[in-house]
C-alpha cells in the first residue's frame, strides 16, 4: 500500500485540472484513468464536436459565395478529411494532457480504479493500492437511453460513435433536442445530410430561456432540419433494407421516421459505479451526493464534474476541482458556482448565464427584459450575421442588477462571457453603460442595451 496526499479518479477536465493545480501547490497526487486521457470532453465531447462545428461553419460560409458574384459554385468535400482533422486536434490536446500529467508530483496510473475502503483505492488490474486522506472522484457521465423504448441491437448510435462514423449518413434522425442533439443537427445539416429531430418536450434546449430556444429551433428549421416536438419515441428497429425505423407517438397518433443513422441524445447519467461497496451516498439518477463544497457523505472524499450531476459542463468540472483543492489546502476562494455560463455551439450559437425569464416569473422576481438585435449592429451586418438577439434580464432597481443574459447569434459564447464577468463583479446595467466597447464589434449590442434608447425593446414583469 502506498500513501499519497491526494487520489484523483478520472482524467477529464475535472480530474486533470485538479491534479495539475494540486501538484503545483506541492501535493503528491495519484491520478487513475481507465480510458483515454482527457475524458469525455477531449475524446468524445466538447473538442471533437467543436472541431466538426467549425468545419460546418466553413461550409456554410462557402455557401454564401454567390454574394460575391461567384455563381453556381460547386464544391464537394471529403468527410474523411474532416474526421482526420478532428482526430489531429484531439491527439494534439491529448498529448498536452499527457505532458501535464507527467509533471513532478503526479503519478498517473492508466487503469480503472475501485475503492477498497473509504480512503483506499485500488488499481483494478495490477491490484496496486493507494491510501490518501483526500480523494476526488471525477468519473464523468455516460449517455442514457429513453425509458419505455424498445431498441433493436445496433439500431442507435451515441455521440461518441457518431463522431467516428466512417461516412456521412443520407438521413440522420436524432432522438432528443437537448444541447447534444441540437449541435449534431446543426453540424450534419451543414454537411448536407437530411436531419430529423424527434423530441418529447414542447421546445428544444429545456435549460435555455424559452424565447431563445424557440428562435434557435426556428432558425435551424429554416435551414432544413425537420422537427417533431411533443413526440414520444416508442421504438427504434432495424428494417430489412438496412434502414432504422424510429416509431413515435405524437398527438395520439403513431408516426415513423426511416433513417440510415439514429443518434440517441436523450441526456447523460452520472457514472457512479466506482463508489459501489463504499458508504459514499449516491443516487443512480442524480449522481454522487455532495454538499456545497462537493464533499461526499465521507469526509475527505469529494465528487466533482458530471459524476455529481450538478452541472454537466467541462468548465463546471474544472472549477469544482479547483475549489476542492483549495478546500483541501485551506485556501479561501470566491468562485461563484451560481454564475455558470453555458453555450450551445449550433449555427447560430446560443449562450446564457444566470436566470431565465421563466425562472424569474416562477420566483415572482420583479425584472426588466432588455433586448438588442444583431440586425441593428454594424459588425453583425458586415459579417452577414444579422440573425441574433441579446436579452439581458435586470432587476427593477434604479441601477438594474443583472439577473441573467441569453444570446442567440454569432459568437454568443464570447459575448455572454462579458456579462458573466460583470455578474461576478456584481455589476449593474448602469456599469454596462459606462464600459467602452470597441467599434465595430458584436459586443456593442451588449453595450447598447437600455430600456430608454430608441430601437431597443424593454419589457417589465
Ligand atoms: C457530444 C458532447 C459535447 C459536449 N460539448 C460540451 C461543450 O461544448 N462544452 C462543455 O462545457 N461541455 C460539453 N460537454 C460535456 C463535457 O464533456 C463534460 O461535462 C465533461 O467532460 C465532464 O468532465 P468530467 O471531468 O466530470 O468527466 P469526463 O470528462 O467524463 O472524464 C471522466 C474520466 O473518468 C474516467 N473514469 C471513469 N471511471 C473510472 C474509474 N473507475 N477508474 C479510472 N478512471 C475512470 C473516464 O475514463 C473518463 O476519462 C459535451 C459532452 C458531450 C457528450
mmCIF file of C-alpha atoms in Angstrom, residues 83-388:
data_model
loop_
_atom_site.group_PDB
_atom_site.id
_atom_site.type_symbol
_atom_site.label_atom_id
_atom_site.label_comp_id
_atom_site.label_asym_id
_atom_site.label_seq_id
_atom_site.Cartn_x
_atom_site.Cartn_y
_atom_site.Cartn_z
ATOM 1 C CA UNK A 83 -12.617 13.315 -39.372
ATOM 2 C CA UNK A 84 -8.833 13.301 -39.783
ATOM 3 C CA UNK A 85 -8.621 16.964 -38.729
ATOM 4 C CA UNK A 86 -10.832 16.236 -35.717
ATOM 5 C CA UNK A 87 -8.547 13.355 -34.745
ATOM 6 C CA UNK A 88 -5.470 15.527 -35.128
ATOM 7 C CA UNK A 89 -6.932 18.200 -32.823
ATOM 8 C CA UNK A 90 -7.878 15.555 -30.245
ATOM 9 C CA UNK A 91 -4.412 13.969 -30.398
ATOM 10 C CA UNK A 92 -2.642 17.326 -30.032
ATOM 11 C CA UNK A 93 -4.631 18.141 -26.926
ATOM 12 C CA UNK A 94 -4.326 14.583 -25.549
ATOM 13 C CA UNK A 95 -0.548 14.906 -25.813
ATOM 14 C CA UNK A 96 -0.857 18.131 -23.837
ATOM 15 C CA UNK A 97 -2.814 16.345 -21.087
ATOM 16 C CA UNK A 98 -0.226 13.523 -21.049
ATOM 17 C CA UNK A 99 2.585 16.086 -20.608
ATOM 18 C CA UNK A 100 0.663 17.862 -17.892
ATOM 19 C CA UNK A 101 0.081 14.590 -16.005
ATOM 20 C CA UNK A 102 3.758 13.675 -16.210
ATOM 21 C CA UNK A 103 4.872 16.730 -14.236
ATOM 22 C CA UNK A 104 6.628 16.277 -10.884
ATOM 23 C CA UNK A 105 4.231 15.446 -8.074
ATOM 24 C CA UNK A 106 1.798 13.455 -10.258
ATOM 25 C CA UNK A 107 1.741 9.666 -10.609
ATOM 26 C CA UNK A 108 -0.515 8.532 -13.440
ATOM 27 C CA UNK A 109 -1.984 5.036 -13.189
ATOM 28 C CA UNK A 110 -3.505 4.028 -16.546
ATOM 29 C CA UNK A 111 -6.097 1.684 -15.061
ATOM 30 C CA UNK A 112 -9.625 1.681 -13.778
ATOM 31 C CA UNK A 113 -9.803 2.287 -10.041
ATOM 32 C CA UNK A 114 -12.110 0.894 -7.410
ATOM 33 C CA UNK A 115 -12.495 1.604 -3.712
ATOM 34 C CA UNK A 116 -11.172 -0.953 -1.244
ATOM 35 C CA UNK A 117 -12.380 1.140 1.697
ATOM 36 C CA UNK A 118 -13.430 4.773 2.134
ATOM 37 C CA UNK A 119 -9.809 6.029 1.933
ATOM 38 C CA UNK A 120 -8.092 3.252 -0.027
ATOM 39 C CA UNK A 121 -8.282 2.939 -3.821
ATOM 40 C CA UNK A 122 -7.035 0.001 -5.852
ATOM 41 C CA UNK A 123 -5.963 -0.311 -9.490
ATOM 42 C CA UNK A 124 -8.377 -2.962 -10.786
ATOM 43 C CA UNK A 125 -5.847 -4.967 -12.834
ATOM 44 C CA UNK A 126 -2.462 -4.584 -11.151
ATOM 45 C CA UNK A 127 -4.085 -4.611 -7.706
ATOM 46 C CA UNK A 128 -1.787 -1.821 -6.505
ATOM 47 C CA UNK A 129 -3.349 0.043 -3.574
ATOM 48 C CA UNK A 130 -3.062 3.709 -2.640
ATOM 49 C CA UNK A 131 -4.238 5.444 0.509
ATOM 50 C CA UNK A 132 -4.887 9.173 0.888
ATOM 51 C CA UNK A 133 -6.620 11.482 3.342
ATOM 52 C CA UNK A 134 -8.268 13.197 0.378
ATOM 53 C CA UNK A 135 -9.826 11.603 -2.697
ATOM 54 C CA UNK A 136 -11.514 13.300 -5.644
ATOM 55 C CA UNK A 137 -13.924 11.227 -7.725
ATOM 56 C CA UNK A 138 -14.144 12.678 -11.253
ATOM 57 C CA UNK A 139 -15.547 9.724 -13.187
ATOM 58 C CA UNK A 140 -17.828 11.724 -15.500
ATOM 59 C CA UNK A 141 -21.041 10.520 -17.119
ATOM 60 C CA UNK A 142 -22.338 8.225 -19.858
ATOM 61 C CA UNK A 143 -25.145 8.544 -22.378
ATOM 62 C CA UNK A 144 -28.508 7.174 -21.377
ATOM 63 C CA UNK A 145 -31.432 5.614 -23.203
ATOM 64 C CA UNK A 146 -35.048 6.805 -23.068
ATOM 65 C CA UNK A 147 -37.408 4.909 -20.759
ATOM 66 C CA UNK A 148 -40.175 2.694 -22.195
ATOM 67 C CA UNK A 149 -38.483 2.448 -25.576
ATOM 68 C CA UNK A 150 -37.725 -0.774 -27.408
ATOM 69 C CA UNK A 151 -34.400 -0.512 -29.212
ATOM 70 C CA UNK A 152 -33.067 -3.234 -31.511
ATOM 71 C CA UNK A 153 -29.419 -4.144 -31.147
ATOM 72 C CA UNK A 154 -27.266 -1.823 -33.250
ATOM 73 C CA UNK A 155 -30.225 0.380 -34.209
ATOM 74 C CA UNK A 156 -28.910 3.517 -32.497
ATOM 75 C CA UNK A 157 -25.559 5.229 -32.002
ATOM 76 C CA UNK A 158 -24.442 7.572 -29.253
ATOM 77 C CA UNK A 159 -22.487 10.814 -29.672
ATOM 78 C CA UNK A 160 -19.119 9.060 -29.389
ATOM 79 C CA UNK A 161 -19.941 6.635 -32.234
ATOM 80 C CA UNK A 162 -21.394 9.365 -34.446
ATOM 81 C CA UNK A 163 -18.171 11.331 -34.054
ATOM 82 C CA UNK A 164 -16.272 8.428 -35.600
ATOM 83 C CA UNK A 165 -18.786 7.395 -38.241
ATOM 84 C CA UNK A 166 -16.960 6.429 -41.447
ATOM 85 C CA UNK A 167 -19.247 8.047 -43.979
ATOM 86 C CA UNK A 168 -21.922 10.699 -43.855
ATOM 87 C CA UNK A 169 -25.448 9.380 -43.384
ATOM 88 C CA UNK A 170 -28.006 10.340 -46.005
ATOM 89 C CA UNK A 171 -30.628 10.791 -43.341
ATOM 90 C CA UNK A 172 -29.759 11.280 -39.677
ATOM 91 C CA UNK A 173 -32.582 11.002 -37.160
ATOM 92 C CA UNK A 174 -31.771 12.465 -33.752
ATOM 93 C CA UNK A 175 -33.812 11.497 -30.716
ATOM 94 C CA UNK A 176 -33.582 14.418 -28.292
ATOM 95 C CA UNK A 177 -33.346 18.177 -28.869
ATOM 96 C CA UNK A 178 -31.064 18.996 -25.947
ATOM 97 C CA UNK A 179 -27.604 20.529 -26.335
ATOM 98 C CA UNK A 180 -26.017 17.435 -27.910
ATOM 99 C CA UNK A 181 -28.974 16.771 -30.244
ATOM 100 C CA UNK A 182 -29.135 20.384 -31.438
ATOM 101 C CA UNK A 183 -25.381 20.640 -32.023
ATOM 102 C CA UNK A 184 -25.325 17.466 -34.126
ATOM 103 C CA UNK A 185 -28.470 18.576 -36.009
ATOM 104 C CA UNK A 186 -26.788 21.845 -36.910
ATOM 105 C CA UNK A 187 -23.483 20.196 -37.898
ATOM 106 C CA UNK A 188 -24.877 17.360 -40.042
ATOM 107 C CA UNK A 189 -27.347 19.712 -41.735
ATOM 108 C CA UNK A 190 -24.398 21.865 -42.797
ATOM 109 C CA UNK A 191 -22.653 18.712 -44.061
ATOM 110 C CA UNK A 192 -25.602 18.201 -46.415
ATOM 111 C CA UNK A 193 -27.416 15.374 -44.609
ATOM 112 C CA UNK A 194 -31.166 15.265 -44.183
ATOM 113 C CA UNK A 195 -31.741 15.683 -40.452
ATOM 114 C CA UNK A 196 -34.880 14.898 -38.448
ATOM 115 C CA UNK A 197 -35.155 15.595 -34.724
ATOM 116 C CA UNK A 198 -37.737 13.842 -32.543
ATOM 117 C CA UNK A 199 -38.221 15.423 -29.109
ATOM 118 C CA UNK A 200 -40.539 14.593 -26.225
ATOM 119 C CA UNK A 201 -40.832 18.168 -24.923
ATOM 120 C CA UNK A 202 -42.594 21.153 -26.481
ATOM 121 C CA UNK A 203 -39.369 23.105 -27.035
ATOM 122 C CA UNK A 204 -35.711 22.311 -27.611
ATOM 123 C CA UNK A 205 -32.963 23.070 -25.054
ATOM 124 C CA UNK A 206 -35.048 22.803 -21.866
ATOM 125 C CA UNK A 207 -32.432 24.579 -19.723
ATOM 126 C CA UNK A 208 -32.277 27.607 -22.021
ATOM 127 C CA UNK A 209 -34.566 30.657 -21.962
ATOM 128 C CA UNK A 210 -37.741 29.677 -23.911
ATOM 129 C CA UNK A 211 -37.584 32.698 -26.169
ATOM 130 C CA UNK A 212 -34.009 31.952 -27.253
ATOM 131 C CA UNK A 213 -34.622 28.197 -27.585
ATOM 132 C CA UNK A 214 -37.610 28.832 -29.859
ATOM 133 C CA UNK A 215 -35.631 31.269 -32.013
ATOM 134 C CA UNK A 216 -32.864 28.706 -32.425
ATOM 135 C CA UNK A 217 -35.269 25.909 -33.373
ATOM 136 C CA UNK A 218 -36.960 28.155 -35.952
ATOM 137 C CA UNK A 219 -33.580 29.160 -37.366
ATOM 138 C CA UNK A 220 -32.320 25.584 -37.650
ATOM 139 C CA UNK A 221 -35.694 24.562 -39.098
ATOM 140 C CA UNK A 222 -35.334 27.262 -41.777
ATOM 141 C CA UNK A 223 -32.068 25.600 -42.794
ATOM 142 C CA UNK A 224 -33.994 22.391 -43.464
ATOM 143 C CA UNK A 225 -33.890 20.393 -40.223
ATOM 144 C CA UNK A 226 -37.237 18.706 -39.596
ATOM 145 C CA UNK A 227 -38.569 18.713 -36.012
ATOM 146 C CA UNK A 228 -41.219 16.519 -34.408
ATOM 147 C CA UNK A 229 -41.824 18.060 -31.000
ATOM 148 C CA UNK A 230 -44.009 16.600 -28.213
ATOM 149 C CA UNK A 231 -43.265 13.183 -29.653
ATOM 150 C CA UNK A 232 -42.570 10.130 -27.505
ATOM 151 C CA UNK A 233 -40.276 7.599 -29.161
ATOM 152 C CA UNK A 234 -41.634 4.068 -28.676
ATOM 153 C CA UNK A 235 -39.107 2.006 -30.600
ATOM 154 C CA UNK A 236 -36.108 2.070 -32.891
ATOM 155 C CA UNK A 237 -35.917 -1.037 -35.032
ATOM 156 C CA UNK A 238 -33.681 -2.431 -37.769
ATOM 157 C CA UNK A 239 -35.563 -2.712 -41.082
ATOM 158 C CA UNK A 240 -34.764 -5.432 -43.649
ATOM 159 C CA UNK A 241 -33.388 -2.803 -46.084
ATOM 160 C CA UNK A 242 -30.722 -1.764 -43.573
ATOM 161 C CA UNK A 243 -32.592 1.379 -42.543
ATOM 162 C CA UNK A 244 -33.631 2.156 -38.958
ATOM 163 C CA UNK A 245 -37.245 2.903 -38.112
ATOM 164 C CA UNK A 246 -37.973 5.389 -35.337
ATOM 165 C CA UNK A 247 -41.575 4.958 -34.221
ATOM 166 C CA UNK A 248 -43.067 7.691 -32.066
ATOM 167 C CA UNK A 249 -46.398 8.873 -30.755
ATOM 168 C CA UNK A 250 -47.454 12.422 -31.420
ATOM 169 C CA UNK A 251 -50.789 13.963 -30.530
ATOM 170 C CA UNK A 252 -52.250 10.479 -30.017
ATOM 171 C CA UNK A 253 -51.098 9.235 -33.432
ATOM 172 C CA UNK A 254 -48.232 6.952 -34.304
ATOM 173 C CA UNK A 255 -45.633 8.084 -36.848
ATOM 174 C CA UNK A 256 -42.439 6.565 -38.247
ATOM 175 C CA UNK A 257 -39.214 8.161 -39.475
ATOM 176 C CA UNK A 258 -36.900 5.995 -41.530
ATOM 177 C CA UNK A 259 -33.240 6.968 -41.388
ATOM 178 C CA UNK A 260 -29.919 5.300 -42.059
ATOM 179 C CA UNK A 261 -28.430 6.505 -38.743
ATOM 180 C CA UNK A 262 -30.255 7.216 -35.470
ATOM 181 C CA UNK A 263 -28.475 9.225 -32.780
ATOM 182 C CA UNK A 264 -29.777 8.718 -29.265
ATOM 183 C CA UNK A 265 -29.250 12.043 -27.490
ATOM 184 C CA UNK A 266 -31.710 11.988 -24.607
ATOM 185 C CA UNK A 267 -29.192 13.028 -21.967
ATOM 186 C CA UNK A 268 -26.381 11.649 -19.862
ATOM 187 C CA UNK A 269 -26.296 9.934 -16.486
ATOM 188 C CA UNK A 270 -23.592 10.345 -13.837
ATOM 189 C CA UNK A 271 -21.073 7.489 -13.679
ATOM 190 C CA UNK A 272 -21.351 6.324 -10.070
ATOM 191 C CA UNK A 273 -20.343 2.646 -10.196
ATOM 192 C CA UNK A 274 -16.928 3.452 -8.701
ATOM 193 C CA UNK A 275 -18.425 4.098 -5.255
ATOM 194 C CA UNK A 276 -20.120 0.692 -5.041
ATOM 195 C CA UNK A 277 -19.085 -1.119 -1.886
ATOM 196 C CA UNK A 278 -18.384 2.129 -0.004
ATOM 197 C CA UNK A 279 -20.525 4.165 2.360
ATOM 198 C CA UNK A 280 -20.451 7.106 -0.087
ATOM 199 C CA UNK A 281 -24.035 8.172 -0.674
ATOM 200 C CA UNK A 282 -25.221 8.109 -4.275
ATOM 201 C CA UNK A 283 -28.356 8.398 -6.330
ATOM 202 C CA UNK A 284 -28.333 6.312 -9.522
ATOM 203 C CA UNK A 285 -30.187 9.044 -11.426
ATOM 204 C CA UNK A 286 -28.795 12.260 -9.947
ATOM 205 C CA UNK A 287 -25.262 11.155 -9.154
ATOM 206 C CA UNK A 288 -22.898 11.079 -6.189
ATOM 207 C CA UNK A 289 -24.421 13.166 -3.414
ATOM 208 C CA UNK A 290 -22.265 16.163 -2.393
ATOM 209 C CA UNK A 291 -22.547 19.290 -0.243
ATOM 210 C CA UNK A 292 -21.908 22.845 -1.473
ATOM 211 C CA UNK A 293 -18.140 22.178 -1.393
ATOM 212 C CA UNK A 294 -18.505 18.944 -3.417
ATOM 213 C CA UNK A 295 -17.682 16.785 -0.396
ATOM 214 C CA UNK A 296 -19.484 13.436 -0.304
ATOM 215 C CA UNK A 297 -21.030 11.769 2.740
ATOM 216 C CA UNK A 298 -17.482 10.590 3.615
ATOM 217 C CA UNK A 299 -15.263 13.390 4.931
ATOM 218 C CA UNK A 300 -12.263 13.988 2.694
ATOM 219 C CA UNK A 301 -13.859 12.265 -0.313
ATOM 220 C CA UNK A 302 -15.132 14.656 -2.965
ATOM 221 C CA UNK A 303 -17.055 14.185 -6.222
ATOM 222 C CA UNK A 304 -16.645 16.773 -8.970
ATOM 223 C CA UNK A 305 -17.905 17.241 -12.510
ATOM 224 C CA UNK A 306 -20.525 15.168 -14.304
ATOM 225 C CA UNK A 307 -20.486 12.377 -11.693
ATOM 226 C CA UNK A 308 -22.229 14.634 -9.142
ATOM 227 C CA UNK A 309 -24.855 15.607 -11.727
ATOM 228 C CA UNK A 310 -24.961 19.288 -10.707
ATOM 229 C CA UNK A 311 -23.928 20.920 -13.999
ATOM 230 C CA UNK A 312 -22.680 18.684 -16.780
ATOM 231 C CA UNK A 313 -20.223 21.141 -18.288
ATOM 232 C CA UNK A 314 -16.467 20.867 -18.713
ATOM 233 C CA UNK A 315 -15.744 24.242 -17.104
ATOM 234 C CA UNK A 316 -18.040 23.361 -14.168
ATOM 235 C CA UNK A 317 -15.983 20.178 -13.615
ATOM 236 C CA UNK A 318 -12.721 22.147 -13.764
ATOM 237 C CA UNK A 319 -13.769 24.888 -11.361
ATOM 238 C CA UNK A 320 -15.308 22.406 -8.911
ATOM 239 C CA UNK A 321 -11.941 20.605 -8.875
ATOM 240 C CA UNK A 322 -10.027 23.834 -8.221
ATOM 241 C CA UNK A 323 -12.415 24.663 -5.378
ATOM 242 C CA UNK A 324 -11.935 21.226 -3.807
ATOM 243 C CA UNK A 325 -8.139 21.516 -3.944
ATOM 244 C CA UNK A 326 -8.444 24.952 -2.337
ATOM 245 C CA UNK A 327 -10.587 23.437 0.444
ATOM 246 C CA UNK A 328 -8.016 20.674 0.999
ATOM 247 C CA UNK A 329 -5.246 23.284 1.251
ATOM 248 C CA UNK A 330 -7.281 25.664 3.396
ATOM 249 C CA UNK A 331 -7.284 28.366 0.686
ATOM 250 C CA UNK A 332 -10.371 30.589 0.550
ATOM 251 C CA UNK A 333 -11.632 31.358 -2.946
ATOM 252 C CA UNK A 334 -14.555 33.319 -4.313
ATOM 253 C CA UNK A 335 -15.664 31.084 -7.170
ATOM 254 C CA UNK A 336 -19.361 31.800 -7.847
ATOM 255 C CA UNK A 337 -20.924 28.469 -8.800
ATOM 256 C CA UNK A 338 -24.286 30.205 -9.148
ATOM 257 C CA UNK A 339 -22.902 32.100 -12.159
ATOM 258 C CA UNK A 340 -22.260 29.330 -14.661
ATOM 259 C CA UNK A 341 -22.171 30.463 -18.281
ATOM 260 C CA UNK A 342 -23.018 27.820 -20.876
ATOM 261 C CA UNK A 343 -23.150 27.655 -24.655
ATOM 262 C CA UNK A 344 -24.658 25.604 -27.441
ATOM 263 C CA UNK A 345 -22.399 25.562 -30.493
ATOM 264 C CA UNK A 346 -25.077 25.453 -33.151
ATOM 265 C CA UNK A 347 -25.374 27.795 -36.116
ATOM 266 C CA UNK A 348 -26.337 30.339 -34.897
ATOM 267 C CA UNK A 349 -24.720 29.910 -31.491
ATOM 268 C CA UNK A 350 -26.653 30.158 -28.230
ATOM 269 C CA UNK A 351 -25.224 31.110 -24.842
ATOM 270 C CA UNK A 352 -26.591 32.002 -21.463
ATOM 271 C CA UNK A 353 -25.733 32.908 -17.901
ATOM 272 C CA UNK A 354 -27.938 33.408 -14.862
ATOM 273 C CA UNK A 355 -31.699 33.159 -14.541
ATOM 274 C CA UNK A 356 -34.105 32.606 -17.420
ATOM 275 C CA UNK A 357 -37.198 34.756 -17.755
ATOM 276 C CA UNK A 358 -39.356 31.780 -16.744
ATOM 277 C CA UNK A 359 -37.337 31.234 -13.565
ATOM 278 C CA UNK A 360 -37.815 34.896 -12.614
ATOM 279 C CA UNK A 361 -41.556 34.629 -13.254
ATOM 280 C CA UNK A 362 -41.753 31.426 -11.194
ATOM 281 C CA UNK A 363 -39.956 33.074 -8.267
ATOM 282 C CA UNK A 364 -42.104 36.237 -8.584
ATOM 283 C CA UNK A 365 -38.960 38.362 -9.046
ATOM 284 C CA UNK A 366 -39.623 41.819 -10.466
ATOM 285 C CA UNK A 367 -37.424 42.246 -13.539
ATOM 286 C CA UNK A 368 -36.949 44.086 -16.791
ATOM 287 C CA UNK A 369 -36.068 42.304 -20.040
ATOM 288 C CA UNK A 370 -33.918 44.349 -22.424
ATOM 289 C CA UNK A 371 -33.296 43.177 -25.946
ATOM 290 C CA UNK A 372 -30.762 44.255 -28.532
ATOM 291 C CA UNK A 373 -30.760 42.888 -32.059
ATOM 292 C CA UNK A 374 -27.840 41.927 -34.270
ATOM 293 C CA UNK A 375 -29.676 43.416 -37.250
ATOM 294 C CA UNK A 376 -29.016 46.902 -35.801
ATOM 295 C CA UNK A 377 -25.286 46.212 -35.270
ATOM 296 C CA UNK A 378 -22.754 47.272 -37.892
ATOM 297 C CA UNK A 379 -20.337 44.391 -37.346
ATOM 298 C CA UNK A 380 -23.119 41.805 -37.478
ATOM 299 C CA UNK A 381 -24.333 43.190 -40.806
ATOM 300 C CA UNK A 382 -20.765 43.322 -42.123
ATOM 301 C CA UNK A 383 -20.322 39.685 -41.122
ATOM 302 C CA UNK A 384 -23.611 38.710 -42.762
ATOM 303 C CA UNK A 385 -24.732 37.525 -39.320
ATOM 304 C CA UNK A 386 -27.720 39.754 -38.723
ATOM 305 C CA UNK A 387 -29.793 36.968 -37.185
ATOM 306 C CA UNK A 388 -29.322 37.327 -33.452
#
